[in-house]
């Protein structure tokens, strides 16, 4: 039997796991600790209107909030778990989690690690069938893990720009979170530049820069 060769089916990307959250947060905390005593934590974090300190607090708060969404016996399907959110200044991030400034950058890194550990634990122990609310679509535990990883990777990009630090995450991890959350993203470009593009933070040759963006937290069959 003859004919044109069949194109191989694409290999599905490996899942995003609790260990990925742990690894991403560990690498992020290492960058924060390496910033040095002269680092200006009140400098703007990249293109954001938040300081580097505020952005790390926001990141820790994101990780906490994603863990909290998975926490109730019946996770909410139409809203966030009703914690009280507040801002320490007009225009600052609305958080539940804030770091004690007196504890310095080392304390800030610990707050980040604590948020990451909470999310990792919840992803590891929550049944894969669970779904919880997120504004970008009800997500399963893997979806929340992927969201936590993306928050960590891109906000460390923001913070590193403000602190003058180096931050280049693992390409494979970037590829897996792109496959999980950004199915519309280009596949022929470098994974880290593409993740920055997909979150409105960078240019990508041949693709218009995004001024509005979103991800898709629901599993592929439920979007």
Tab-separated table of N, CA, C and O in Angstrom, residues 102-206:
chain	number	residue	atom	x	y	z
A	102	UNK	N	10.600	45.079	58.105
A	102	UNK	CA	11.731	45.023	59.045
A	102	UNK	C	12.536	43.740	58.886
A	102	UNK	O	13.703	43.687	59.293
A	103	UNK	N	11.936	42.703	58.308
A	103	UNK	CA	12.649	41.435	58.098
A	103	UNK	C	13.578	41.492	56.897
A	103	UNK	O	14.373	40.563	56.693
A	104	UNK	N	13.495	42.560	56.103
A	104	UNK	CA	14.408	42.746	54.987
A	104	UNK	C	14.175	41.783	53.834
A	104	UNK	O	13.228	40.981	53.845
A	105	UNK	N	15.030	41.827	52.811
A	105	UNK	CA	14.885	40.966	51.647
A	105	UNK	C	14.897	39.473	51.975
A	105	UNK	O	14.220	38.688	51.312
A	106	UNK	N	15.652	39.086	53.005
A	106	UNK	CA	15.662	37.666	53.383
A	106	UNK	C	14.277	37.234	53.858
A	106	UNK	O	13.807	36.130	53.530
A	107	UNK	N	13.613	38.096	54.622
A	107	UNK	CA	12.258	37.789	55.056
A	107	UNK	C	11.283	37.767	53.898
A	107	UNK	O	10.371	36.931	53.842
A	108	UNK	N	11.457	38.687	52.951
A	108	UNK	CA	10.602	38.715	51.758
A	108	UNK	C	10.734	37.411	50.972
A	108	UNK	O	9.734	36.848	50.506
A	109	UNK	N	11.965	36.919	50.827
A	109	UNK	CA	12.174	35.645	50.129
A	109	UNK	C	11.485	34.496	50.855
A	109	UNK	O	10.929	33.589	50.223
A	110	UNK	N	11.490	34.526	52.182
A	110	UNK	CA	10.805	33.483	52.942
A	110	UNK	C	9.293	33.546	52.737
A	110	UNK	O	8.637	32.500	52.640
A	111	UNK	N	8.742	34.742	52.685
A	111	UNK	CA	7.309	34.889	52.427
A	111	UNK	C	6.968	34.290	51.062
A	111	UNK	O	5.959	33.584	50.898
A	112	UNK	N	7.805	34.554	50.064
A	112	UNK	CA	7.592	33.972	48.744
A	112	UNK	C	7.665	32.450	48.800
A	112	UNK	O	6.810	31.751	48.240
A	113	UNK	N	8.675	31.920	49.482
A	113	UNK	CA	8.811	30.467	49.588
A	113	UNK	C	7.607	29.845	50.288
A	113	UNK	O	7.150	28.753	49.906
A	114	UNK	N	7.082	30.520	51.297
A	114	UNK	CA	5.926	29.995	52.014
A	114	UNK	C	4.706	29.913	51.099
A	114	UNK	O	3.974	28.909	51.093
A	115	UNK	N	4.486	30.955	50.292
A	115	UNK	CA	3.375	30.916	49.345
A	115	UNK	C	3.531	29.796	48.338
A	115	UNK	O	2.570	29.093	48.011
A	116	UNK	N	4.755	29.608	47.840
A	116	UNK	CA	5.002	28.529	46.894
A	116	UNK	C	4.780	27.165	47.512
A	116	UNK	O	4.224	26.255	46.869
A	117	UNK	N	5.203	27.001	48.768
A	117	UNK	CA	5.027	25.712	49.437
A	117	UNK	C	3.551	25.389	49.639
A	117	UNK	O	3.127	24.233	49.493
A	118	UNK	N	2.748	26.400	49.970
A	118	UNK	CA	1.310	26.181	50.132
A	118	UNK	C	0.682	25.714	48.824
A	118	UNK	O	-0.117	24.766	48.796
A	119	UNK	N	1.035	26.387	47.716
A	119	UNK	CA	0.464	25.988	46.438
A	119	UNK	C	0.931	24.594	46.038
A	119	UNK	O	0.133	23.765	45.588
A	120	UNK	N	2.215	24.307	46.201
A	120	UNK	CA	2.720	22.975	45.862
A	120	UNK	C	1.974	21.897	46.641
A	120	UNK	O	1.587	20.865	46.079
A	121	UNK	N	1.774	22.125	47.933
A	121	UNK	CA	1.096	21.135	48.762
A	121	UNK	C	-0.344	20.919	48.305
A	121	UNK	O	-0.827	19.775	48.241
A	122	UNK	N	-1.044	22.000	47.981
A	122	UNK	CA	-2.433	21.858	47.553
A	122	UNK	C	-2.535	21.172	46.196
A	122	UNK	O	-3.434	20.347	45.979
A	123	UNK	N	-1.637	21.493	45.291
A	123	UNK	CA	-1.652	20.827	43.978
A	123	UNK	C	-1.383	19.341	44.144
A	123	UNK	O	-2.007	18.488	43.493
A	124	UNK	N	-0.481	19.007	45.036
A	124	UNK	CA	-0.094	17.607	45.241
A	124	UNK	C	-1.217	16.791	45.884
A	124	UNK	O	-1.345	15.593	45.623
A	125	UNK	N	-2.035	17.407	46.725
A	125	UNK	CA	-3.006	16.652	47.516
A	125	UNK	C	-4.452	16.793	47.046
A	125	UNK	O	-5.326	16.079	47.540
A	126	UNK	N	-4.727	17.706	46.123
A	126	UNK	CA	-6.098	17.917	45.647
A	126	UNK	C	-6.393	16.978	44.485
A	126	UNK	O	-5.585	16.861	43.563
A	127	UNK	N	-7.542	16.284	44.493
A	127	UNK	CA	-7.874	15.387	43.382
A	127	UNK	C	-7.873	16.115	42.039
A	127	UNK	O	-8.292	17.277	41.949
A	128	UNK	N	-7.413	15.436	41.012
A	128	UNK	CA	-7.349	16.036	39.673
A	128	UNK	C	-8.728	16.418	39.151
A	128	UNK	O	-8.845	17.254	38.243
A	129	UNK	N	-9.774	15.828	39.710
A	129	UNK	CA	-11.140	16.138	39.273
A	129	UNK	C	-11.663	17.447	39.847
A	129	UNK	O	-12.702	17.942	39.408
A	130	UNK	N	-10.965	18.019	40.835
A	130	UNK	CA	-11.427	19.256	41.460
A	130	UNK	C	-11.332	20.419	40.478
A	130	UNK	O	-10.420	20.489	39.648
A	131	UNK	N	-12.271	21.347	40.600
A	131	UNK	CA	-12.267	22.581	39.823
A	131	UNK	C	-12.547	23.734	40.771
A	131	UNK	O	-13.364	23.620	41.681
A	132	UNK	N	-11.882	24.854	40.544
A	132	UNK	CA	-12.100	26.044	41.370
A	132	UNK	C	-12.088	27.274	40.488
A	132	UNK	O	-11.504	27.283	39.396
A	133	UNK	N	-12.695	28.322	40.986
A	133	UNK	CA	-12.878	29.544	40.205
A	133	UNK	C	-11.574	30.281	39.938
A	133	UNK	O	-10.703	30.391	40.799
A	134	UNK	N	-11.460	30.769	38.725
A	134	UNK	CA	-10.476	31.787	38.369
A	134	UNK	C	-11.111	32.639	37.285
A	134	UNK	O	-11.915	32.150	36.481
A	135	UNK	N	-10.766	33.918	37.260
A	135	UNK	CA	-11.387	34.831	36.302
A	135	UNK	C	-11.146	34.395	34.860
A	135	UNK	O	-11.941	34.700	33.969
A	136	UNK	N	-10.064	33.656	34.596
A	136	UNK	CA	-9.772	33.182	33.249
A	136	UNK	C	-10.267	31.752	33.012
A	136	UNK	O	-9.819	31.084	32.096
A	137	UNK	N	-11.185	31.298	33.830
A	137	UNK	CA	-11.775	29.978	33.619
A	137	UNK	C	-11.501	29.047	34.780
A	137	UNK	O	-10.411	29.039	35.344
A	138	UNK	N	-12.523	28.261	35.151
A	138	UNK	CA	-12.384	27.303	36.246
A	138	UNK	C	-11.224	26.363	35.952
A	138	UNK	O	-11.129	25.796	34.862
A	139	UNK	N	-10.340	26.198	36.926
A	139	UNK	CA	-9.108	25.445	36.701
A	139	UNK	C	-9.036	24.221	37.604
A	139	UNK	O	-9.621	24.186	38.690
A	140	UNK	N	-8.303	23.224	37.137
A	140	UNK	CA	-7.987	22.042	37.916
A	140	UNK	C	-6.667	22.279	38.652
A	140	UNK	O	-6.033	23.330	38.479
A	141	UNK	N	-6.221	21.354	39.503
A	141	UNK	CA	-4.964	21.577	40.220
A	141	UNK	C	-3.775	21.836	39.295
A	141	UNK	O	-2.937	22.701	39.597
A	142	UNK	N	-3.694	21.120	38.168
A	142	UNK	CA	-2.576	21.384	37.250
A	142	UNK	C	-2.652	22.800	36.698
A	142	UNK	O	-1.631	23.470	36.528
A	143	UNK	N	-3.871	23.266	36.417
A	143	UNK	CA	-4.027	24.626	35.927
A	143	UNK	C	-3.530	25.647	36.930
A	143	UNK	O	-2.841	26.610	36.570
A	144	UNK	N	-3.856	25.433	38.207
A	144	UNK	CA	-3.369	26.358	39.230
A	144	UNK	C	-1.856	26.259	39.388
A	144	UNK	O	-1.184	27.274	39.629
A	145	UNK	N	-1.304	25.060	39.247
A	145	UNK	CA	0.157	24.935	39.276
A	145	UNK	C	0.778	25.728	38.137
A	145	UNK	O	1.756	26.471	38.335
A	146	UNK	N	0.222	25.600	36.934
A	146	UNK	CA	0.754	26.324	35.777
A	146	UNK	C	0.624	27.827	35.966
A	146	UNK	O	1.539	28.594	35.632
A	147	UNK	N	-0.503	28.270	36.520
A	147	UNK	CA	-0.677	29.696	36.772
A	147	UNK	C	0.354	30.200	37.778
A	147	UNK	O	0.927	31.285	37.614
A	148	UNK	N	0.595	29.415	38.824
A	148	UNK	CA	1.599	29.807	39.801
A	148	UNK	C	2.987	29.896	39.207
A	148	UNK	O	3.767	30.801	39.530
A	149	UNK	N	3.304	28.968	38.301
A	149	UNK	CA	4.611	28.999	37.647
A	149	UNK	C	4.725	30.236	36.753
A	149	UNK	O	5.737	30.947	36.777
A	150	UNK	N	3.689	30.514	35.971
A	150	UNK	CA	3.741	31.692	35.097
A	150	UNK	C	3.892	32.969	35.925
A	150	UNK	O	4.709	33.840	35.593
A	151	UNK	N	3.107	33.094	36.982
A	151	UNK	CA	3.237	34.272	37.837
A	151	UNK	C	4.681	34.418	38.327
A	151	UNK	O	5.245	35.521	38.335
A	152	UNK	N	5.280	33.306	38.740
A	152	UNK	CA	6.641	33.348	39.259
A	152	UNK	C	7.641	33.748	38.176
A	152	UNK	O	8.486	34.627	38.382
A	153	UNK	N	7.543	33.121	37.025
A	153	UNK	CA	8.516	33.395	35.964
A	153	UNK	C	8.441	34.834	35.479
A	153	UNK	O	9.464	35.515	35.347
A	154	UNK	N	7.223	35.318	35.217
A	154	UNK	CA	7.134	36.654	34.610
A	154	UNK	C	7.312	37.761	35.637
A	154	UNK	O	7.888	38.814	35.323
A	155	UNK	N	6.866	37.557	36.880
A	155	UNK	CA	7.082	38.613	37.868
A	155	UNK	C	8.542	38.673	38.303
A	155	UNK	O	9.029	39.751	38.667
A	156	UNK	N	9.251	37.550	38.263
A	156	UNK	CA	10.696	37.642	38.516
A	156	UNK	C	11.390	38.371	37.380
A	156	UNK	O	12.389	39.065	37.609
A	157	UNK	N	10.881	38.247	36.171
A	157	UNK	CA	11.392	39.052	35.065
A	157	UNK	C	11.228	40.535	35.385
A	157	UNK	O	12.166	41.334	35.196
A	158	UNK	N	10.055	40.917	35.890
A	158	UNK	CA	9.809	42.316	36.251
A	158	UNK	C	10.765	42.768	37.349
A	158	UNK	O	11.393	43.835	37.260
A	159	UNK	N	10.870	41.947	38.395
A	159	UNK	CA	11.697	42.311	39.543
A	159	UNK	C	13.173	42.359	39.158
A	159	UNK	O	13.913	43.274	39.560
A	160	UNK	N	13.611	41.384	38.376
A	160	UNK	CA	15.015	41.358	37.955
A	160	UNK	C	15.369	42.613	37.162
A	160	UNK	O	16.467	43.162	37.307
A	161	UNK	N	14.433	43.079	36.336
A	161	UNK	CA	14.689	44.311	35.582
A	161	UNK	C	14.868	45.488	36.531
A	161	UNK	O	15.736	46.339	36.323
A	162	UNK	N	14.060	45.544	37.599
A	162	UNK	CA	14.176	46.642	38.545
A	162	UNK	C	15.424	46.575	39.399
A	162	UNK	O	15.998	47.609	39.745
A	163	UNK	N	15.853	45.354	39.719
A	163	UNK	CA	17.026	45.183	40.580
A	163	UNK	C	18.332	45.095	39.804
A	163	UNK	O	19.410	45.102	40.401
A	164	UNK	N	18.244	44.981	38.486
A	164	UNK	CA	19.446	44.784	37.687
A	164	UNK	C	20.018	43.393	37.844
A	164	UNK	O	21.238	43.191	37.720
A	165	UNK	N	19.155	42.413	38.084
A	165	UNK	CA	19.583	41.021	38.265
A	165	UNK	C	19.326	40.219	36.993
A	165	UNK	O	18.622	40.664	36.085
A	166	UNK	N	19.911	39.038	36.926
A	166	UNK	CA	19.731	38.141	35.777
A	166	UNK	C	18.652	37.118	36.090
A	166	UNK	O	18.604	36.573	37.194
A	167	UNK	N	17.798	36.855	35.107
A	167	UNK	CA	16.723	35.877	35.293
A	167	UNK	C	16.367	35.269	33.945
A	167	UNK	O	15.786	35.921	33.089
A	168	UNK	N	16.740	34.015	33.736
A	168	UNK	CA	16.402	33.288	32.516
A	168	UNK	C	15.927	31.896	32.914
A	168	UNK	O	16.741	31.030	33.240
A	169	UNK	N	14.628	31.672	32.943
A	169	UNK	CA	14.117	30.383	33.414
A	169	UNK	C	14.306	29.265	32.402
A	169	UNK	O	14.678	29.489	31.239
A	170	UNK	N	14.033	28.053	32.858
A	170	UNK	CA	14.193	26.842	32.059
A	170	UNK	C	13.247	26.841	30.856
A	170	UNK	O	12.041	27.066	30.998
A	171	UNK	N	13.797	26.578	29.670
A	171	UNK	CA	12.998	26.591	28.439
A	171	UNK	C	11.920	25.513	28.452
A	171	UNK	O	10.804	25.727	27.989
A	172	UNK	N	12.251	24.337	28.968
A	172	UNK	CA	11.260	23.255	28.998
A	172	UNK	C	10.075	23.637	29.863
A	172	UNK	O	8.911	23.412	29.483
A	173	UNK	N	10.325	24.228	31.020
A	173	UNK	CA	9.239	24.648	31.891
A	173	UNK	C	8.399	25.725	31.214
A	173	UNK	O	7.161	25.684	31.271
A	174	UNK	N	9.052	26.676	30.568
A	174	UNK	CA	8.307	27.700	29.827
A	174	UNK	C	7.425	27.054	28.755
A	174	UNK	O	6.268	27.450	28.565
A	175	UNK	N	7.963	26.047	28.070
A	175	UNK	CA	7.201	25.374	27.027
A	175	UNK	C	5.980	24.661	27.569
A	175	UNK	O	4.899	24.676	26.955
A	176	UNK	N	6.118	24.041	28.730
A	176	UNK	CA	4.988	23.301	29.289
A	176	UNK	C	3.886	24.214	29.805
A	176	UNK	O	2.697	23.911	29.662
A	177	UNK	N	4.253	25.363	30.398
A	177	UNK	CA	3.195	26.270	30.837
A	177	UNK	C	2.549	26.972	29.642
A	177	UNK	O	1.347	27.269	29.672
A	178	UNK	N	3.303	27.212	28.591
A	178	UNK	CA	2.690	27.759	27.377
A	178	UNK	C	1.683	26.777	26.805
A	178	UNK	O	0.563	27.160	26.433
A	179	UNK	N	2.058	25.507	26.733
A	179	UNK	CA	1.146	24.495	26.185
A	179	UNK	C	-0.104	24.364	27.045
A	179	UNK	O	-1.210	24.150	26.528
A	180	UNK	N	0.049	24.505	28.354
A	180	UNK	CA	-1.094	24.318	29.262
A	180	UNK	C	-2.024	25.519	29.296
A	180	UNK	O	-3.261	25.357	29.336
A	181	UNK	N	-1.482	26.727	29.258
A	181	UNK	CA	-2.299	27.920	29.481
A	181	UNK	C	-2.475	28.810	28.260
A	181	UNK	O	-3.406	29.610	28.214
A	182	UNK	N	-1.571	28.719	27.283
A	182	UNK	CA	-1.598	29.629	26.132
A	182	UNK	C	-1.621	28.824	24.831
A	182	UNK	O	-0.663	28.877	24.050
A	183	UNK	N	-2.691	28.087	24.565
A	183	UNK	CA	-2.727	27.245	23.364
A	183	UNK	C	-2.660	28.035	22.069
A	183	UNK	O	-2.350	27.486	21.013
A	184	UNK	N	-2.921	29.341	22.126
A	184	UNK	CA	-2.890	30.206	20.949
A	184	UNK	C	-1.500	30.758	20.667
A	184	UNK	O	-1.289	31.406	19.638
A	185	UNK	N	-0.539	30.516	21.549
A	185	UNK	CA	0.793	31.108	21.389
A	185	UNK	C	1.556	30.434	20.257
A	185	UNK	O	1.369	29.244	19.981
A	186	UNK	N	2.439	31.173	19.577
A	186	UNK	CA	3.276	30.560	18.536
A	186	UNK	C	4.094	29.404	19.103
A	186	UNK	O	4.496	29.419	20.270
A	187	UNK	N	4.331	28.421	18.272
A	187	UNK	CA	5.091	27.242	18.710
A	187	UNK	C	6.482	27.176	18.091
A	187	UNK	O	7.280	26.324	18.491
A	188	UNK	N	6.788	28.061	17.146
A	188	UNK	CA	8.055	27.980	16.419
A	188	UNK	C	9.118	28.917	16.983
A	188	UNK	O	10.221	29.007	16.435
A	189	UNK	N	8.814	29.588	18.062
A	189	UNK	CA	9.718	30.585	18.626
A	189	UNK	C	10.273	30.098	19.970
A	189	UNK	O	9.748	29.160	20.571
A	190	UNK	N	11.324	30.749	20.454
A	190	UNK	CA	11.890	30.392	21.744
A	190	UNK	C	10.839	30.458	22.834
A	190	UNK	O	9.992	31.358	22.854
A	191	UNK	N	10.871	29.507	23.771
A	191	UNK	CA	9.792	29.389	24.746
A	191	UNK	C	9.766	30.530	25.753
A	191	UNK	O	8.697	31.028	26.098
A	192	UNK	N	10.907	30.964	26.251
A	192	UNK	CA	10.913	32.078	27.199
A	192	UNK	C	10.511	33.383	26.523
A	192	UNK	O	9.624	34.101	27.044
A	193	UNK	N	11.085	33.759	25.366
A	193	UNK	CA	10.588	34.972	24.704
A	193	UNK	C	9.099	34.894	24.379
A	193	UNK	O	8.392	35.903	24.437
A	194	UNK	N	8.614	33.692	24.053
A	194	UNK	CA	7.194	33.551	23.733
A	194	UNK	C	6.331	33.738	24.963
A	194	UNK	O	5.246	34.341	24.897
A	195	UNK	N	6.780	33.249	26.115
A	195	UNK	CA	6.014	33.454	27.345
A	195	UNK	C	5.973	34.936	27.705
A	195	UNK	O	4.929	35.444	28.132
A	196	UNK	N	7.078	35.638	27.525
A	196	UNK	CA	7.068	37.082	27.765
A	196	UNK	C	6.112	37.779	26.804
A	196	UNK	O	5.362	38.686	27.190
A	197	UNK	N	6.116	37.363	25.550
A	197	UNK	CA	5.186	37.940	24.571
A	197	UNK	C	3.741	37.644	24.958
A	197	UNK	O	2.878	38.533	24.926
A	198	UNK	N	3.462	36.408	25.359
A	198	UNK	CA	2.094	35.992	25.681
A	198	UNK	C	1.539	36.706	26.899
A	198	UNK	O	0.319	36.805	27.072
A	199	UNK	N	2.422	37.244	27.743
A	199	UNK	CA	1.984	37.986	28.927
A	199	UNK	C	2.204	39.489	28.773
A	199	UNK	O	2.266	40.224	29.760
A	200	UNK	N	2.329	39.942	27.533
A	200	UNK	CA	2.406	41.365	27.247
A	200	UNK	C	3.698	42.033	27.629
A	200	UNK	O	3.751	43.253	27.795
A	201	UNK	N	4.790	41.243	27.721
A	201	UNK	CA	6.044	41.800	28.219
A	201	UNK	C	7.163	41.849	27.191
A	201	UNK	O	8.265	42.258	27.558
A	202	UNK	N	6.933	41.431	25.998
A	202	UNK	CA	8.046	41.398	25.071
A	202	UNK	C	7.619	41.369	23.623
A	202	UNK	O	6.460	41.113	23.282
A	203	UNK	N	8.593	41.627	22.769
A	203	UNK	CA	8.393	41.557	21.318
A	203	UNK	C	8.688	40.142	20.838
A	203	UNK	O	9.488	39.420	21.435
A	204	UNK	N	8.052	39.758	19.754
A	204	UNK	CA	8.286	38.463	19.130
A	204	UNK	C	8.258	38.677	17.623
A	204	UNK	O	7.256	39.146	17.077
A	205	UNK	N	9.372	38.391	16.929
A	205	UNK	CA	9.424	38.637	15.486
A	205	UNK	C	8.239	37.995	14.760
A	205	UNK	O	7.914	36.826	14.983
A	206	UNK	N	7.591	38.784	13.916
A	206	UNK	CA	6.474	38.271	13.125
A	206	UNK	C	5.145	38.274	13.835
A	206	UNK	O	4.135	37.846	13.263
